[in-house]
């Protein structure tokens, strides 16, 4: 059993289990069952923002910062899978190589494998493995392409949105969504012109949202990932948000949301696989396709019939 | 819906500063449908082996031009053995004299590709010789 070895801190076993999860092996589910009671202890941080903003560089610095405090750190870094070949080049590690042989750091790269929300579908389970291994902090770096990177909000406790200066007037065009998902905003590449202006504009936009009394008000921080400037302040802000979550009761609500999402995602996957697998197996699917072609049935009726006949197991 | 996907670490040990070859092979692997973990330049054997274990790769593909292949490559394999990871296939490509190849193979490097080998040949070798773990 891999799970027992994972709980004993066996890195090889953990890495293999993550692979089984990512490859959607049935056996992984049994392992995850064993690990689940040992999860819920890690502080999970998400970093999102456009490609090239410096997310991986910041992750490297944040890892170093938490290591200085003697905390164990896991990193899950997601890069896009090619929709054409199914292959991927996962390059986030390039910026984190100095931590590769630190036994207190575990870095895992994942391809999106067709998922659209900025994470892979395996991300939460892989984070859970790191959590069960005893990682104090787990940092998730999202893909950073597209604008629907909303999955990170339910996957992480604290989400930092990383931007760069020079957005200028474009900042007006930033989707409202990005302001909603950030607990912390980072203007990285502060060595570049316009960092102050971008930070000011961002702050102004955040202030327009009139937060209620007692709610979290996101700060805008400036960093220089490549030289490690502003990292201590960023880590202090992570800690401050974590404390806020704990004292305000938000942590419980977030955990609830996270649990609900993991449950409903798993339910959706398993129901689909069970039902679709069964109708493919027994020829029903073929018949439905024939019926649709002949227009003797329609997709809605066909689904209703399948559901009526399924025992969902 | 279970599906194994081949995972490959592509990296460059040693001090030379050219990663063109490594990038070309990384792209060829991606286009062949493999998942490549690209670790970039100046990797120590310790970093390579630790990364390969954390990433659970099936193959470590190293590009090496520095001339230090006779020390660096066996050092990687020795570390793999030490960490009980010698089931991962180790492959290298780069400027390596033919006369050094038998010695490298004896030291655990499964295959060595010299300059001029087409990416198709290398991809084909991977397809036939490296299988994702069970
Ligand atoms: N000028 C400058 N460049 C930076 C800074 N932080 C990161 N970079 C560079 O930005 C590029 C992209 O960084 P990376 O971390 O890979 O971005 P990601 O795609 O968001 O993960 C790299 O060349 C980094 O060296 C910074 O603070 N200032
Ligand atoms: Mg990155």
Short mmCIF file of N, CA, C and O and ligand atoms in Angstrom, two decimals, chain A residues 48-59 79 91-92 94-96 141-144 162 164 187-192 223-229, ligand 1:
data_model
loop_
_atom_site.label_atom_id
_atom_site.label_comp_id
_atom_site.label_asym_id
_atom_site.label_seq_id
_atom_site.Cartn_x
_atom_site.Cartn_y
_atom_site.Cartn_z
N UNK A 48 -1.90 32.94 -8.92
CA UNK A 48 -2.42 32.96 -10.28
C UNK A 48 -2.01 34.28 -10.93
O UNK A 48 -1.52 35.19 -10.26
N UNK A 49 -2.21 34.39 -12.23
CA UNK A 49 -1.78 35.59 -12.96
C UNK A 49 -1.23 35.19 -14.31
O UNK A 49 -0.93 34.02 -14.53
N UNK A 50 -1.08 36.17 -15.20
CA UNK A 50 -0.73 35.85 -16.58
C UNK A 50 0.64 35.17 -16.72
O UNK A 50 1.50 35.34 -15.85
N UNK A 51 0.82 34.41 -17.82
CA UNK A 51 2.12 33.77 -18.07
C UNK A 51 3.21 34.84 -18.14
O UNK A 51 3.00 35.91 -18.70
N UNK A 52 4.34 34.55 -17.54
CA UNK A 52 5.45 35.48 -17.61
C UNK A 52 5.43 36.54 -16.52
O UNK A 52 6.36 37.35 -16.41
N UNK A 53 4.39 36.55 -15.70
CA UNK A 53 4.29 37.57 -14.64
C UNK A 53 5.34 37.36 -13.55
O UNK A 53 5.65 38.27 -12.80
N UNK A 54 5.86 36.12 -13.50
CA UNK A 54 6.88 35.83 -12.48
C UNK A 54 6.36 34.94 -11.36
O UNK A 54 6.95 34.89 -10.28
N UNK A 55 5.31 34.19 -11.64
CA UNK A 55 4.73 33.32 -10.61
C UNK A 55 5.74 32.28 -10.11
O UNK A 55 5.93 32.13 -8.90
N UNK A 56 6.38 31.59 -11.04
CA UNK A 56 7.32 30.53 -10.62
C UNK A 56 8.49 31.12 -9.85
O UNK A 56 8.95 30.55 -8.86
N UNK A 57 8.96 32.28 -10.30
CA UNK A 57 10.06 32.96 -9.62
C UNK A 57 9.65 33.32 -8.19
O UNK A 57 10.42 33.15 -7.24
N UNK A 58 8.42 33.79 -8.04
CA UNK A 58 7.92 34.13 -6.71
C UNK A 58 7.75 32.88 -5.85
O UNK A 58 8.07 32.89 -4.66
N UNK A 59 7.25 31.81 -6.46
CA UNK A 59 7.10 30.56 -5.70
C UNK A 59 8.45 30.17 -5.12
O UNK A 59 8.57 29.84 -3.94
N UNK A 79 1.05 23.54 -15.70
CA UNK A 79 1.31 24.13 -17.01
C UNK A 79 0.37 23.49 -18.02
O UNK A 79 -0.16 22.40 -17.78
N UNK A 91 7.52 23.59 -17.26
CA UNK A 91 8.79 24.29 -17.10
C UNK A 91 8.92 25.12 -15.83
O UNK A 91 9.89 25.87 -15.68
N UNK A 92 7.96 24.99 -14.93
CA UNK A 92 8.02 25.85 -13.74
C UNK A 92 9.21 25.54 -12.83
O UNK A 92 9.72 26.41 -12.14
N UNK A 94 12.19 25.08 -13.51
CA UNK A 94 13.43 25.78 -13.89
C UNK A 94 13.76 26.85 -12.86
O UNK A 94 14.93 27.05 -12.52
N UNK A 95 12.71 27.54 -12.37
CA UNK A 95 12.94 28.66 -11.44
C UNK A 95 13.13 28.19 -10.01
O UNK A 95 13.35 29.00 -9.13
N UNK A 96 12.94 26.90 -9.77
CA UNK A 96 12.93 26.42 -8.37
C UNK A 96 14.02 25.39 -8.11
O UNK A 96 13.99 24.70 -7.09
N UNK A 141 0.69 26.80 -8.12
CA UNK A 141 0.85 27.79 -9.19
C UNK A 141 -0.07 27.40 -10.34
O UNK A 141 0.07 26.33 -10.93
N UNK A 142 -1.03 28.27 -10.67
CA UNK A 142 -1.98 27.92 -11.73
C UNK A 142 -1.35 28.15 -13.11
O UNK A 142 -0.28 28.73 -13.24
N UNK A 143 -2.05 27.70 -14.12
CA UNK A 143 -1.57 27.80 -15.49
C UNK A 143 -1.32 29.25 -15.89
O UNK A 143 -0.29 29.60 -16.45
N UNK A 144 -2.30 30.10 -15.61
CA UNK A 144 -2.13 31.51 -15.93
C UNK A 144 -2.48 31.89 -17.35
O UNK A 144 -2.15 32.98 -17.79
N UNK A 162 -0.96 37.64 -9.23
CA UNK A 162 0.31 38.26 -9.59
C UNK A 162 0.15 39.02 -10.90
O UNK A 162 -0.32 38.47 -11.89
N UNK A 164 1.91 42.47 -13.43
CA UNK A 164 3.14 43.20 -13.72
C UNK A 164 2.81 44.65 -14.07
O UNK A 164 1.69 44.96 -14.47
N UNK A 187 2.12 43.17 -7.38
CA UNK A 187 2.67 43.75 -8.59
C UNK A 187 4.14 43.35 -8.61
O UNK A 187 4.96 43.90 -7.88
N UNK A 188 4.43 42.32 -9.40
CA UNK A 188 5.81 41.82 -9.48
C UNK A 188 6.57 42.62 -10.55
O UNK A 188 5.98 43.41 -11.27
N UNK A 189 7.85 42.42 -10.63
CA UNK A 189 8.72 43.18 -11.53
C UNK A 189 8.67 44.67 -11.17
O UNK A 189 8.53 45.55 -12.03
N UNK A 190 8.74 44.91 -9.86
CA UNK A 190 8.67 46.27 -9.35
C UNK A 190 9.87 47.09 -9.79
O UNK A 190 9.90 48.31 -9.62
N UNK A 191 10.89 46.42 -10.36
CA UNK A 191 12.04 47.16 -10.90
C UNK A 191 11.67 47.86 -12.20
O UNK A 191 12.42 48.70 -12.69
N UNK A 192 10.55 47.53 -12.74
CA UNK A 192 10.16 48.14 -14.01
C UNK A 192 9.36 49.42 -13.82
O UNK A 192 8.70 49.61 -12.79
N UNK A 223 6.64 43.44 -5.49
CA UNK A 223 7.76 42.51 -5.30
C UNK A 223 8.70 42.55 -6.50
O UNK A 223 8.33 43.03 -7.58
N UNK A 224 9.88 42.03 -6.25
CA UNK A 224 10.84 41.83 -7.32
C UNK A 224 11.32 40.39 -7.16
O UNK A 224 12.26 40.12 -6.42
N UNK A 225 10.59 39.51 -7.83
CA UNK A 225 10.84 38.08 -7.64
C UNK A 225 12.27 37.67 -7.92
O UNK A 225 12.87 36.90 -7.17
N UNK A 226 12.83 38.22 -8.98
CA UNK A 226 14.16 37.77 -9.40
C UNK A 226 15.25 38.16 -8.40
O UNK A 226 16.30 37.54 -8.37
N UNK A 227 15.01 39.20 -7.57
CA UNK A 227 16.02 39.57 -6.57
C UNK A 227 15.54 39.35 -5.14
O UNK A 227 16.25 39.68 -4.18
N UNK A 228 14.33 38.82 -5.02
CA UNK A 228 13.84 38.50 -3.68
C UNK A 228 13.39 39.71 -2.88
O UNK A 228 13.33 39.64 -1.65
N UNK A 229 13.07 40.79 -3.56
CA UNK A 229 12.64 42.00 -2.84
C UNK A 229 11.14 41.94 -2.56
O UNK A 229 10.36 41.61 -3.45
N1 LIG C 1 12.62 42.26 -14.37
C1 LIG C 1 12.11 41.31 -13.63
N2 LIG C 1 11.95 40.08 -14.15
C2 LIG C 1 11.40 39.12 -13.39
C3 LIG C 1 11.00 39.35 -12.06
N3 LIG C 1 10.48 38.20 -11.57
C4 LIG C 1 10.57 37.30 -12.55
N4 LIG C 1 11.11 37.83 -13.67
C5 LIG C 1 11.39 37.17 -14.95
O1 LIG C 1 10.18 36.97 -15.65
C6 LIG C 1 10.26 35.81 -16.47
C7 LIG C 1 9.08 34.90 -16.25
O2 LIG C 1 9.12 34.41 -14.93
P1 LIG C 1 8.33 33.12 -14.45
O3 LIG C 1 8.55 33.02 -12.98
O4 LIG C 1 8.68 31.94 -15.27
O5 LIG C 1 6.82 33.55 -14.78
P2 LIG C 1 5.46 32.69 -14.75
O6 LIG C 1 5.16 32.30 -16.16
O7 LIG C 1 4.43 33.63 -14.22
O8 LIG C 1 5.68 31.52 -13.86
C8 LIG C 1 11.60 35.16 -16.13
O9 LIG C 1 12.52 35.49 -17.11
C9 LIG C 1 11.96 35.77 -14.79
O10 LIG C 1 13.34 35.81 -14.58
C10 LIG C 1 11.19 40.66 -11.51
O11 LIG C 1 10.88 40.95 -10.36
N5 LIG C 1 11.74 41.59 -12.34
#
